[in-house]
C-alpha cells in the first residue's frame, strides 16, 4: 500500500514536471512570436519630487498585450530570462523608452527623465552598452535623462564584467539606480564601487512604514545612508498621503506609487503630466 502510494505520487510529480516544462516551451514559443508581432508595450509610472509634488520623470514598465489582455512582467520575464529572449525584449524596451522620452522633450516636458529596468541576463549575454548607446543615438536623447535600474543580485556573479559595462555607460552620462534596495545582497562595498546615482527603497519597507516603526527605521536608515554616500533616493510603493509626508520628513527626495498614479499607457502618462498643476 505504502509502496503503491509512493509510486503514484512519483507519477504525479513526473506529470507535473512534464506539464511545467511543456508550459515553459509553449510560453517561450509565444514570446518569440510576440517579439515578431510587436506585442510589447511600455507603461509609464510618474516619479514625483516630494518637496514640490511635481512629476520629474517616469519608470517604464513592460506589458505584453496578448489576446486583448495586458500580461504583467511576473508572468513572462522569468521565462524570457531563462530562454535568453530578454536580451531582445530588453533592447526593444530601451529603444522604445528613449524614443518616448525624447518625444516628451520635444513636446515641452523639458528635463523629464525615463527609467528602464535591466535584467542581469542583459549584462551576461548580449552587448548591453552597445544597445544602450544605439537607443540613445537613434532617439537623440540626452544620456543624462536616462536612468537604468539594476538590482543588487547583479553584483554577485561577475562583478568585474558588470562593473566595466556600467562604467562605460556612466562615462557617457547614463545614470544607474539600485532597484528594490534593502531586500537583496546589500554589499556596501560594491555599492560604493558601482557608480550608482540612486537608491530605490523597496516597497516592502515603504508600504508598511506608517503602521510599523520597524519598517520606518529601515527606511530612515536607507535614506541616511544615501545621504552619507552622496546618492539620490526614491521610495517605491507609496500608496497614501501619510506615507508621502513621512518620507518627505525623513529626507526622501522622490516617490513613486499608486498614491500619485499607477503605471499608465504612454498617451495617458503624457496627458497626466500636462494636466498636473504647475508648481508655484
Ligand atoms: P520594479 O522595477 O520594482 O517595479 C515596481 C513594481 O511595483 C511595478 O510592477 C509597479 O507597477 C508596482 N507598483 C508601483 N507602485 C506601486 C504601489 O504603490 N503599490 C504596489 N503594490 N505596487 C506598485 P510591475 O509593472 O508588475 O513590474 C514588476 C517588475 O517587473 C518590476 O519591478 C521589474 O523588476 C520588472 N520589469 C518591469 N518592466 C521590465 C522591463 O522592461 N525589463 C525587465 N528586465 N524587467 C522589468
Ligand atoms: Mg524598477
Ligand atoms: Mg525590480
Ligand atoms: Mg522595485
Coordinates of C-alpha atoms in Angstrom, one line a residue, residues 152-265:
X152 CA 21.9 44.0 -6.0
X153 CA 21.8 40.4 -7.3
X154 CA 23.7 41.6 -10.3
X155 CA 26.9 42.1 -8.2
X156 CA 27.2 38.5 -7.1
X157 CA 28.1 36.7 -10.3
X158 CA 30.9 38.5 -12.1
X159 CA 31.4 41.9 -10.5
X160 CA 34.3 43.0 -12.8
X161 CA 32.4 42.2 -16.0
X162 CA 29.4 44.1 -14.8
X163 CA 31.5 47.0 -13.4
X164 CA 33.2 47.5 -16.8
X165 CA 29.9 47.7 -18.6
X166 CA 28.4 50.1 -16.0
X167 CA 31.5 52.3 -16.2
X168 CA 31.2 52.6 -20.0
X169 CA 27.6 53.8 -19.7
X170 CA 28.2 56.1 -16.8
X171 CA 31.0 57.7 -18.7
X172 CA 28.5 58.7 -21.4
X173 CA 26.3 60.3 -18.7
X174 CA 23.8 57.5 -18.1
X175 CA 22.5 57.2 -14.5
X176 CA 22.1 54.0 -12.5
X177 CA 19.7 53.2 -9.7
X178 CA 19.7 50.2 -7.4
X179 CA 16.2 48.8 -7.5
X180 CA 14.4 47.0 -4.6
X181 CA 17.2 48.2 -2.3
X182 CA 17.4 46.6 1.1
X183 CA 15.9 43.2 0.0
X184 CA 19.0 41.7 -1.6
X185 CA 22.7 41.3 -1.3
X186 CA 23.4 44.8 0.1
X187 CA 27.1 44.6 -0.2
X188 CA 28.0 48.1 0.7
X189 CA 31.5 47.7 -0.7
X190 CA 30.2 47.0 -4.2
X191 CA 27.6 49.8 -3.9
X192 CA 30.4 52.3 -3.5
X193 CA 32.3 50.9 -6.5
X194 CA 29.4 50.7 -8.9
X195 CA 28.8 54.4 -9.6
X196 CA 25.1 54.1 -8.9
X197 CA 23.5 57.5 -8.5
X198 CA 20.3 56.5 -6.8
X199 CA 19.0 54.1 -4.2
X200 CA 15.5 52.9 -4.8
X201 CA 13.9 51.9 -1.5
X202 CA 12.0 48.7 -1.8
X203 CA 8.2 48.9 -1.4
X204 CA 8.1 46.2 1.2
X205 CA 9.5 48.7 3.7
X206 CA 7.6 51.7 2.3
X207 CA 4.2 50.2 2.3
X208 CA 4.2 49.4 6.0
X209 CA 6.1 52.3 7.4
X210 CA 3.1 54.2 8.7
X211 CA 1.9 51.3 10.9
X212 CA 5.2 49.6 11.6
X213 CA 8.0 51.5 13.4
X214 CA 10.5 48.8 12.5
X215 CA 10.0 49.4 8.7
X216 CA 10.1 53.1 9.3
X217 CA 13.5 52.8 10.9
X218 CA 14.8 50.8 8.0
X219 CA 13.5 53.4 5.5
X220 CA 15.1 56.1 7.6
X221 CA 18.4 54.2 7.7
X222 CA 18.5 53.8 4.0
X223 CA 17.7 57.5 3.4
X224 CA 20.6 58.5 5.8
X225 CA 22.9 56.0 4.1
X226 CA 22.1 57.5 0.7
X227 CA 22.9 61.0 2.1
X228 CA 26.2 59.9 3.5
X229 CA 27.1 58.2 0.2
X230 CA 26.0 61.2 -1.8
X231 CA 23.4 59.3 -3.6
X232 CA 19.8 60.3 -4.5
X233 CA 17.0 58.2 -3.2
X234 CA 13.5 57.3 -4.2
X235 CA 10.8 55.4 -2.4
X236 CA 8.6 53.0 -4.4
X237 CA 5.2 51.7 -3.4
X238 CA 3.9 55.0 -1.9
X239 CA 0.1 54.4 -1.6
X240 CA -1.1 57.3 0.6
X241 CA -0.6 60.9 1.7
X242 CA 0.6 59.9 5.1
X243 CA 3.4 57.8 3.7
X244 CA 4.4 60.6 1.3
X245 CA 4.5 63.1 4.2
X246 CA 6.5 60.8 6.4
X247 CA 9.1 60.1 3.6
X248 CA 9.4 63.9 3.0
X249 CA 10.1 64.5 6.7
X250 CA 12.8 61.8 6.7
X251 CA 14.6 63.4 3.8
X252 CA 13.4 61.3 1.0
X253 CA 13.8 63.1 -2.3
X254 CA 11.5 61.3 -4.8
X255 CA 8.5 59.0 -4.5
X256 CA 6.6 56.7 -6.8
X257 CA 3.4 54.8 -6.2
X258 CA -0.3 54.4 -6.6
X259 CA -0.9 57.5 -4.4
X260 CA 0.1 59.6 -7.4
X261 CA -0.6 57.1 -10.2
X262 CA -0.3 53.5 -11.4
X263 CA 1.8 52.8 -14.5
X264 CA -0.1 54.4 -17.5
X265 CA -0.1 53.8 -21.2

